[in-house]
Short mmCIF file of C-alpha atoms in Angstrom, two decimals:
data_model
loop_
_atom_site.label_atom_id
_atom_site.label_comp_id
_atom_site.label_asym_id
_atom_site.label_seq_id
_atom_site.Cartn_x
_atom_site.Cartn_y
_atom_site.Cartn_z
CA GLY A 1 79.85 112.05 80.96
CA ASN A 2 82.49 114.68 81.62
CA PRO A 3 85.87 114.21 82.38
CA LYS A 4 87.37 113.81 85.78
CA THR A 5 90.73 113.62 85.21
CA THR A 6 93.48 113.23 83.39
CA PHE A 7 96.76 110.94 83.27
CA PHE A 8 99.89 111.17 81.71
CA TYR A 9 101.53 108.22 80.54
CA VAL A 10 104.62 106.70 78.22
CA ALA A 11 103.64 103.86 75.77
CA TYR A 12 106.32 102.11 73.96
CA THR A 13 105.18 99.52 71.72
CA LYS A 14 106.81 97.34 68.84
CA ASP A 15 105.78 98.83 64.86
CA ASP A 16 104.01 95.48 63.51
CA PRO A 17 104.08 93.29 66.31
CA GLY A 18 102.42 90.36 63.68
CA ASP A 19 100.34 88.74 65.87
CA ILE A 20 99.57 90.72 69.20
CA SER A 21 98.63 87.41 71.30
CA LYS A 22 102.62 87.15 71.08
CA ARG A 23 103.25 90.90 71.98
CA PRO A 24 102.61 91.89 75.62
CA VAL A 25 102.24 94.20 77.10
CA SER A 26 102.84 95.59 80.98
CA PHE A 27 101.89 98.77 83.08
CA SER A 28 103.81 100.36 85.35
CA TYR A 29 104.39 102.24 87.63
CA ASN A 30 105.90 103.50 91.30
CA GLY A 31 105.09 103.71 94.86
CA GLY A 32 104.82 105.49 97.77
CA PRO A 33 101.49 107.16 97.15
CA GLY A 34 102.65 109.78 95.72
CA SER A 35 105.80 108.78 94.21
CA ALA A 36 105.28 109.60 89.29
CA SER A 37 107.31 106.94 87.47
CA LEU A 38 110.28 108.98 86.70
CA PHE A 39 112.29 106.02 88.62
CA VAL A 40 110.46 103.00 86.13
CA HIS A 41 110.96 104.62 83.53
CA LEU A 42 114.15 105.62 83.42
CA GLY A 43 114.99 101.69 85.08
CA PHE A 44 113.04 99.18 83.08
CA GLY A 45 111.91 101.36 79.80
CA PRO A 46 114.57 102.46 76.41
CA ARG A 47 116.94 104.53 78.71
CA ARG A 48 118.61 104.85 81.61
CA VAL A 49 119.96 107.19 83.63
CA VAL A 50 124.53 106.98 83.53
CA LEU A 51 124.85 106.38 88.24
CA THR A 52 127.73 104.48 89.45
CA PRO A 53 128.64 101.09 89.67
CA ASP A 54 126.35 100.81 92.24
CA GLY A 55 124.02 103.48 92.10
CA HIS A 56 126.25 106.63 93.45
CA GLY A 57 124.52 109.34 91.77
CA MET A 58 126.94 111.60 89.55
CA PRO A 59 127.90 115.28 89.56
CA ALA A 60 125.50 117.62 86.99
CA PRO A 61 124.81 117.47 84.41
CA TYR A 62 124.01 114.72 84.23
CA GLN A 63 122.78 111.76 81.38
CA VAL A 64 120.60 108.89 80.39
CA VAL A 65 122.23 106.68 77.89
CA ASP A 66 120.31 103.60 75.67
CA ASN A 67 119.55 100.24 78.42
CA GLU A 68 120.14 98.09 77.38
CA ASP A 69 118.47 95.93 81.28
CA SER A 70 115.21 96.83 79.35
CA PHE A 71 112.13 95.10 79.12
CA LEU A 72 110.99 95.89 75.84
CA ASP A 73 112.69 93.35 74.76
CA ALA A 74 110.36 91.29 76.21
CA THR A 75 107.10 92.80 76.50
CA ASP A 76 105.26 96.53 75.70
CA LEU A 77 106.02 99.59 78.61
CA VAL A 78 103.55 102.48 79.76
CA PHE A 79 104.18 104.28 81.79
CA ILE A 80 101.57 105.78 84.82
CA ASP A 81 101.42 108.85 86.16
CA ALA A 82 98.97 107.92 89.56
CA VAL A 83 96.34 111.10 89.28
CA SER A 84 98.18 114.13 90.29
CA THR A 85 102.16 112.57 90.59
CA GLY A 86 103.76 114.07 87.87
CA TYR A 87 101.86 115.95 85.14
CA SER A 88 98.42 113.12 85.49
CA ARG A 89 95.77 116.11 87.47
CA PRO A 90 92.15 116.10 88.54
CA ALA A 91 90.09 117.47 85.68
CA PRO A 92 89.17 121.18 86.95
CA GLY A 93 87.14 121.60 89.54
CA GLU A 94 86.97 118.22 90.45
CA ASN A 95 88.23 117.24 94.17
CA PRO A 96 91.49 115.44 94.06
CA ALA A 97 90.73 112.88 97.46
CA GLN A 98 88.08 110.98 95.19
CA PHE A 99 91.51 109.80 92.67
CA HIS A 100 93.55 109.01 96.50
CA GLY A 101 93.10 106.59 97.89
CA LEU A 102 93.70 102.85 97.93
CA VAL A 103 90.42 101.74 96.16
CA GLU A 104 90.40 104.99 93.98
CA ASP A 105 93.11 104.26 93.26
CA ALA A 106 93.02 101.02 92.02
CA ASN A 107 90.06 101.98 90.17
CA TYR A 108 90.65 104.60 88.24
CA PHE A 109 94.32 103.04 87.17
CA SER A 110 91.91 99.77 86.47
CA ASP A 111 89.92 102.16 83.80
CA PHE A 112 92.62 104.03 82.63
CA ILE A 113 94.26 100.13 81.01
CA TYR A 114 90.77 99.44 80.15
CA GLN A 115 90.51 102.47 78.11
CA TYR A 116 94.24 102.55 77.11
CA ILE A 117 93.78 98.37 76.09
CA THR A 118 90.66 98.81 73.92
CA ARG A 119 92.00 102.02 72.48
CA ASN A 120 94.88 100.63 71.35
CA GLU A 121 92.99 97.48 70.19
CA ARG A 122 95.38 94.85 72.39
CA TRP A 123 93.19 92.68 74.57
CA GLY A 124 94.23 89.87 72.47
CA SER A 125 98.11 90.09 73.96
CA PRO A 126 99.60 88.82 77.44
CA LYS A 127 98.53 91.70 79.75
CA PHE A 128 100.74 92.10 82.93
CA LEU A 129 101.33 94.92 86.04
CA ILE A 130 105.44 96.22 87.03
CA GLY A 131 104.97 97.71 90.52
CA GLU A 132 107.43 99.02 92.84
CA SER A 133 107.02 99.66 96.32
CA TYR A 134 103.57 100.89 97.25
CA GLY A 135 103.32 99.99 93.43
CA THR A 136 102.86 96.45 94.27
CA THR A 137 100.10 97.80 96.86
CA ARG A 138 98.78 98.75 94.49
CA SER A 139 99.11 95.99 92.08
CA ALA A 140 97.42 93.33 94.40
CA GLN A 141 94.50 94.90 94.91
CA LEU A 142 94.45 95.95 91.06
CA ALA A 143 94.69 91.85 89.97
CA GLY A 144 90.69 91.92 91.50
CA THR A 145 89.85 95.56 91.19
CA LEU A 146 90.47 94.74 86.94
CA GLN A 147 89.09 91.19 86.99
CA ARG A 148 85.83 92.79 89.61
CA ARG A 149 85.77 96.00 87.46
CA HIS A 150 86.59 95.13 83.43
CA GLU A 151 86.46 91.51 83.47
CA MET A 152 89.95 92.00 82.24
CA TYR A 153 92.27 89.11 83.39
CA LEU A 154 96.17 89.39 84.01
CA ASN A 155 99.03 86.79 83.05
CA GLY A 156 101.69 87.84 85.35
CA ILE A 157 102.57 90.34 88.27
CA VAL A 158 106.34 91.20 88.68
CA LEU A 159 106.16 92.84 92.30
CA VAL A 160 109.60 94.73 93.25
CA SER A 161 109.88 95.88 95.84
CA ALA A 162 107.16 95.04 98.00
CA VAL A 163 105.05 94.63 101.05
CA LEU A 164 101.21 93.61 100.48
CA ASN A 165 100.46 93.75 104.76
CA PHE A 166 101.50 97.46 105.85
CA ASP A 167 101.76 95.86 109.84
CA SER A 168 105.33 93.73 108.42
CA LEU A 169 107.04 96.72 108.14
CA GLU A 170 105.69 99.47 111.02
CA PHE A 171 107.19 99.00 114.67
CA GLY A 172 104.78 99.91 117.13
CA PRO A 173 103.38 98.37 120.74
CA GLY A 174 102.44 95.20 120.67
CA ASN A 175 103.50 94.08 117.12
CA ASP A 176 106.42 91.62 117.18
CA LEU A 177 106.38 91.07 113.34
CA PRO A 178 108.63 94.07 112.44
CA PRO A 179 111.30 93.12 114.93
CA VAL A 180 111.28 89.40 113.02
CA ALA A 181 110.51 90.20 109.64
CA PHE A 182 114.00 93.40 109.52
CA LEU A 183 116.54 91.35 111.50
CA PRO A 184 117.15 89.41 108.26
CA THR A 185 117.78 92.95 106.51
CA TYR A 186 119.99 94.11 109.16
CA THR A 187 121.93 90.49 108.57
CA THR A 188 122.15 91.34 105.59
CA THR A 189 122.96 94.64 105.97
CA ALA A 190 126.26 94.27 108.34
CA TRP A 191 127.32 91.66 105.84
CA TYR A 192 128.50 94.00 103.93
CA HIS A 193 129.28 96.35 106.00
CA LYS A 194 131.76 93.61 107.63
CA MET A 195 131.09 93.95 111.15
CA LEU A 196 129.24 89.84 111.54
CA PRO A 197 130.98 86.77 113.35
CA GLN A 198 133.94 85.26 110.79
CA ASP A 199 131.59 82.47 110.78
CA LEU A 200 128.84 84.30 109.66
CA GLN A 201 131.03 86.62 107.40
CA SER A 202 132.83 84.13 105.12
CA LYS A 203 129.59 83.65 104.06
CA PRO A 204 128.58 83.90 100.67
CA ILE A 205 125.08 86.38 100.91
CA ASP A 206 121.99 83.97 100.14
CA GLN A 207 123.30 82.02 102.73
CA VAL A 208 124.11 84.97 105.69
CA ALA A 209 120.09 85.84 104.24
CA ALA A 210 119.47 82.25 105.24
CA ALA A 211 120.92 81.36 108.29
CA ALA A 212 119.26 85.02 109.69
CA ARG A 213 115.78 83.81 108.54
CA GLU A 214 116.02 80.50 110.57
CA PHE A 215 117.00 82.55 113.14
CA ALA A 216 114.33 85.02 113.15
CA ASP A 217 112.05 83.00 112.26
CA GLY A 218 112.86 80.41 114.96
CA GLU A 219 114.99 81.76 118.33
CA TYR A 220 114.67 84.83 117.88
CA ALA A 221 110.17 85.32 117.23
CA GLN A 222 109.42 82.96 120.27
CA ALA A 223 111.59 84.46 121.94
CA LEU A 224 109.35 88.00 121.33
CA MET A 225 106.06 85.59 121.73
CA LYS A 226 107.36 85.02 125.84
CA GLY A 227 107.75 89.13 126.34
CA ASP A 228 107.92 89.88 129.91
CA GLN A 229 108.59 86.41 131.01
CA LEU A 230 111.29 85.80 129.19
CA GLN A 231 114.36 86.14 131.03
CA GLY A 232 117.58 84.91 133.09
CA ALA A 233 119.10 83.46 131.13
CA ASP A 234 117.48 83.04 128.58
CA ARG A 235 116.98 85.86 128.21
CA GLN A 236 120.96 86.98 127.56
CA LYS A 237 121.43 83.87 125.40
CA VAL A 238 118.88 85.64 122.77
CA VAL A 239 120.53 89.10 123.65
CA ALA A 240 123.84 86.89 122.06
CA ASP A 241 122.52 86.17 119.36
CA ILE A 242 120.62 89.22 118.01
CA ALA A 243 123.78 90.49 118.49
CA ARG A 244 125.94 87.97 116.25
CA PHE A 245 122.95 87.88 113.98
CA THR A 246 123.26 92.31 113.24
CA GLY A 247 126.36 93.18 114.75
CA LEU A 248 124.80 96.23 117.64
CA PRO A 249 125.86 96.03 121.51
CA PRO A 250 124.47 93.33 123.14
CA LYS A 251 123.81 96.09 125.82
CA TYR A 252 122.30 98.92 122.62
CA ILE A 253 120.03 95.12 122.17
CA GLU A 254 119.07 95.24 125.92
CA SER A 255 117.65 98.55 125.93
CA THR A 256 116.42 98.21 122.70
CA ASN A 257 113.81 95.56 124.35
CA LEU A 258 115.89 93.08 121.87
CA ARG A 259 113.75 95.27 119.46
CA ILE A 260 114.53 97.22 117.23
CA ASN A 261 113.62 99.66 115.19
CA ASP A 262 113.98 100.65 112.34
CA GLY A 263 114.15 104.94 112.93
CA ARG A 264 117.50 104.30 115.29
CA TRP A 265 118.83 101.55 113.90
CA PHE A 266 119.74 103.76 110.18
CA ARG A 267 121.85 105.77 112.94
CA GLU A 268 122.70 103.02 115.54
CA LEU A 269 124.53 100.56 113.39
CA GLU A 270 127.45 102.77 112.80
CA ARG A 271 127.01 105.02 115.38
CA ASP A 272 131.24 104.97 116.50
CA LYS A 273 131.70 105.67 112.76
CA ARG A 274 129.85 109.39 113.23
CA LYS A 275 127.91 107.33 110.29
CA THR A 276 124.14 106.64 108.60
CA VAL A 277 123.42 104.00 107.05
CA GLY A 278 120.14 104.43 103.79
CA ARG A 279 116.56 103.54 104.31
CA LEU A 280 116.40 102.49 100.65
CA ASP A 281 119.94 101.54 100.01
CA SER A 282 121.64 99.86 103.25
CA ARG A 283 125.24 99.87 101.58
CA PHE A 284 124.61 103.86 101.14
CA GLU A 285 126.21 105.82 103.89
CA GLY A 286 125.50 109.27 105.30
CA VAL A 287 126.73 112.04 108.44
CA GLU A 288 124.37 113.71 110.57
CA ALA A 289 124.93 117.12 112.11
CA ASP A 290 124.46 115.77 115.45
CA ALA A 291 126.59 112.08 116.29
CA ALA A 292 123.96 111.14 118.86
CA GLY A 293 120.68 112.22 117.75
CA GLU A 294 118.31 109.52 117.38
CA ARG A 295 116.31 110.09 114.32
CA SER A 296 118.58 110.12 110.92
CA SER A 297 117.26 113.71 108.78
CA TYR A 298 117.11 112.29 105.48
CA ASP A 299 118.45 108.90 103.66
CA PRO A 300 121.10 109.83 102.47
CA SER A 301 120.63 106.02 99.51
CA GLU A 302 117.53 108.91 98.65
CA ALA A 303 119.95 112.02 98.35
CA SER A 304 122.24 110.77 96.32
CA TYR A 305 120.35 109.65 93.06
CA GLU A 306 116.34 111.35 92.77
CA GLY A 307 118.66 114.36 91.67
CA ALA A 308 119.96 113.14 89.28
CA TYR A 309 116.41 110.52 88.12
CA ALA A 310 114.37 114.08 88.56
CA ALA A 311 117.08 115.84 86.12
CA ALA A 312 117.65 113.34 83.83
CA PHE A 313 113.38 112.81 83.17
CA GLN A 314 112.35 116.18 82.80
CA ASN A 315 115.45 117.35 80.02
CA TYR A 316 114.73 113.74 78.30
CA ALA A 317 111.30 114.01 78.15
CA ARG A 318 111.13 117.33 76.88
CA THR A 319 114.06 116.79 73.65
CA GLU A 320 113.95 113.14 73.75
CA LEU A 321 109.76 112.98 74.30
CA LYS A 322 108.90 116.23 73.04
CA TRP A 323 107.13 116.06 75.53
CA GLU A 324 106.03 120.58 76.08
CA THR A 325 104.32 122.15 78.60
CA GLU A 326 104.54 125.07 81.14
CA GLY A 327 103.06 122.03 83.82
CA TYR A 328 104.50 120.82 87.03
CA TYR A 329 106.31 117.96 86.73
CA ALA A 330 105.70 115.92 90.58
CA VAL A 331 108.26 113.47 91.49
CA SER A 332 106.53 113.34 94.82
CA GLY A 333 102.89 114.76 94.58
CA GLN A 334 100.26 115.71 97.59
CA VAL A 335 97.40 112.52 97.79
CA ARG A 336 97.52 113.09 102.08
CA PRO A 337 95.47 112.31 102.95
CA TRP A 338 95.47 109.10 101.65
CA ASP A 339 92.57 106.29 102.06
CA GLU A 340 94.18 103.68 103.84
CA THR A 341 90.96 101.65 104.08
CA GLY A 342 92.18 97.78 102.36
CA TYR A 343 95.55 98.02 103.19
CA ASN A 344 96.22 94.88 105.28
CA GLN A 345 93.33 92.69 102.76
CA VAL A 346 95.43 93.63 99.75
CA ALA A 347 97.05 90.07 99.95
CA GLU A 348 93.98 88.55 100.10
CA THR A 349 92.17 90.08 97.02
CA LEU A 350 96.00 88.50 95.24
CA ARG A 351 94.84 86.09 96.73
CA ALA A 352 91.37 85.76 95.68
CA ALA A 353 92.50 86.57 92.30
CA MET A 354 95.12 84.21 91.88
CA THR A 355 93.18 80.80 92.79
CA GLN A 356 89.52 82.00 90.69
CA GLN A 357 92.44 83.22 87.30
CA THR A 358 94.50 80.27 87.09
CA TYR A 359 97.34 80.59 84.96
CA LEU A 360 98.15 84.47 86.80
CA LYS A 361 101.48 84.33 87.51
CA VAL A 362 103.81 86.24 90.23
CA LEU A 363 107.51 87.31 90.78
CA VAL A 364 108.26 89.03 94.24
CA VAL A 365 111.96 91.24 93.15
CA CYS A 366 113.74 91.74 96.75
CA GLY A 367 117.51 93.33 97.83
CA TYR A 368 118.31 92.60 99.67
CA TYR A 369 119.82 96.49 100.88
CA ASP A 370 116.61 96.86 101.08
CA VAL A 371 115.02 98.69 104.66
CA ALA A 372 112.05 100.24 103.14
CA THR A 373 110.41 96.53 102.28
CA VAL A 374 112.74 95.00 103.47
CA PHE A 375 112.69 90.58 101.91
CA HIS A 376 111.52 89.27 104.90
CA GLY A 377 108.48 91.19 105.25
CA ILE A 378 107.34 89.20 101.86
CA GLU A 379 108.39 86.33 102.48
CA HIS A 380 105.97 86.02 106.13
CA THR A 381 102.96 88.07 104.06
CA VAL A 382 103.57 85.30 101.06
CA ASP A 383 103.63 81.90 103.17
CA HIS A 384 100.74 83.48 104.60
CA MET A 385 98.51 84.14 102.21
CA GLY A 386 96.41 80.68 102.71
CA LEU A 387 97.30 79.18 99.19
CA GLU A 388 96.61 75.94 97.80
CA PRO A 389 100.42 74.29 96.55
CA SER A 390 98.33 74.78 93.12
CA VAL A 391 97.86 78.24 93.18
CA ARG A 392 101.52 78.53 95.48
CA ARG A 393 103.33 76.70 92.09
CA ASN A 394 102.63 80.19 90.18
CA ILE A 395 104.88 82.60 93.24
CA SER A 396 108.41 82.61 92.48
CA PHE A 397 111.52 84.58 94.52
CA ALA A 398 113.60 86.20 93.13
CA TYR A 399 116.71 88.29 95.28
CA TYR A 400 119.71 90.90 94.50
CA GLU A 401 122.30 93.02 95.70
CA SER A 402 120.79 96.01 95.69
CA GLY A 403 118.05 98.28 98.07
CA HIS A 404 114.94 99.50 96.92
CA MET A 405 115.38 100.69 93.74
CA VAL A 406 116.45 97.18 92.19
CA TYR A 407 117.93 98.69 88.69
CA ILE A 408 120.30 101.58 89.99
CA ASP A 409 122.78 98.49 90.67
CA GLU A 410 125.13 97.77 87.28
CA LYS A 411 125.36 93.64 88.38
CA ALA A 412 121.28 93.84 90.41
CA HIS A 413 119.52 95.97 87.40
CA ALA A 414 121.42 92.65 83.83
CA LYS A 415 119.85 90.01 86.37
CA LEU A 416 117.08 91.84 86.84
CA HIS A 417 116.95 91.83 83.13
CA ARG A 418 117.18 88.09 82.83
CA ASP A 419 115.38 87.28 85.44
CA VAL A 420 111.54 89.42 84.83
CA ASP A 421 111.89 88.50 80.83
CA ALA A 422 112.81 84.80 81.95
CA PHE A 423 108.99 85.58 84.21
CA ILE A 424 106.95 87.32 81.62
CA ASN A 425 108.48 84.99 78.26
CA GLY A 426 106.95 81.81 80.53
CA ALA A 427 104.07 83.51 81.42
CA PHE A 428 101.36 82.70 78.04
CA GLY A 429 101.52 80.82 76.64
CA HIS A 430 103.34 81.06 73.12
#
């Protein structure tokens, strides 16, 4: 039949790989939904953007250099732009809406992967998915879609800054899961900005995170479950303990009814300094015209480096990849409205795939300063997937002193390289 869409992709493959059963191939993409894959491309691929050691953007002109922490030593890499993002576009006359949804997106991605594997004779290779942010949601759905649609089994999935259950992130009346999920990230952020009591401040970050998890899942969750029945001295003790773990004033915590919305928290944590903190990376600080406001007008972390990635990739694609086109590169594509049918079933889709594909392994990559997809949110999701112990052993976690985009931090991307290489090499038989 006539083509429905074109996918823009860049593949990096080893020359003369020999036995392809020993050379994995990994498909990688960003999130959104609506984000092109320039970020992971210049994070995991052979070239990377020059940033400060902790990931802040540098002044233009921007540079790319050889990426000493690319995963290419362990796997071939195929970077894919979703339809309507990057250079991927629906065919002329095709309605873009048919590609814009959880299930629709996974169907077309699975068809692309099937075609790539077939045309490049890679059916004998170990196969991996490496998605970031909403790309992790896509990966969970793809695990089932590839199996059902093309009988393709995966060896492993790397979930970078993951979300498989959006109820864990979306604050709203009657949903007390986000306050519990976000609190440990509020704690690690307050630790970074040196706002915790000395007994907590003096601990290493992994111990601080562990203490915050214990409080969040214990005393805090139990208090929230009581709702308006929590009163008097019991309520005041919880308020004091929340203040201890967040660095926020007890009066403010009381006024929030013990539920600290992330949108307000970005403004409140460093309000006394007239500063905001970042969503993608809470180490980053910004300022607002109205220091008394309740909502941030921008994310200081994203603002710091997004322009560097956009300019660097445009230049790299034209000068090094020799991709010459007059087409517009959509860093953020117009994919709304996005069909969210099945959003909160992707964890179940992944559970079923892991149960049926008994060798499928998953690595969950978490940043302590990621407030977009908080680490305790994905921990809670995995703990509630209902996996049998023999299958649960196939999921591992790795933690980083970084934000949502782990690879922007010099120390974090070196650790990420080691962790992902070890995961890939351990997820298939040599």
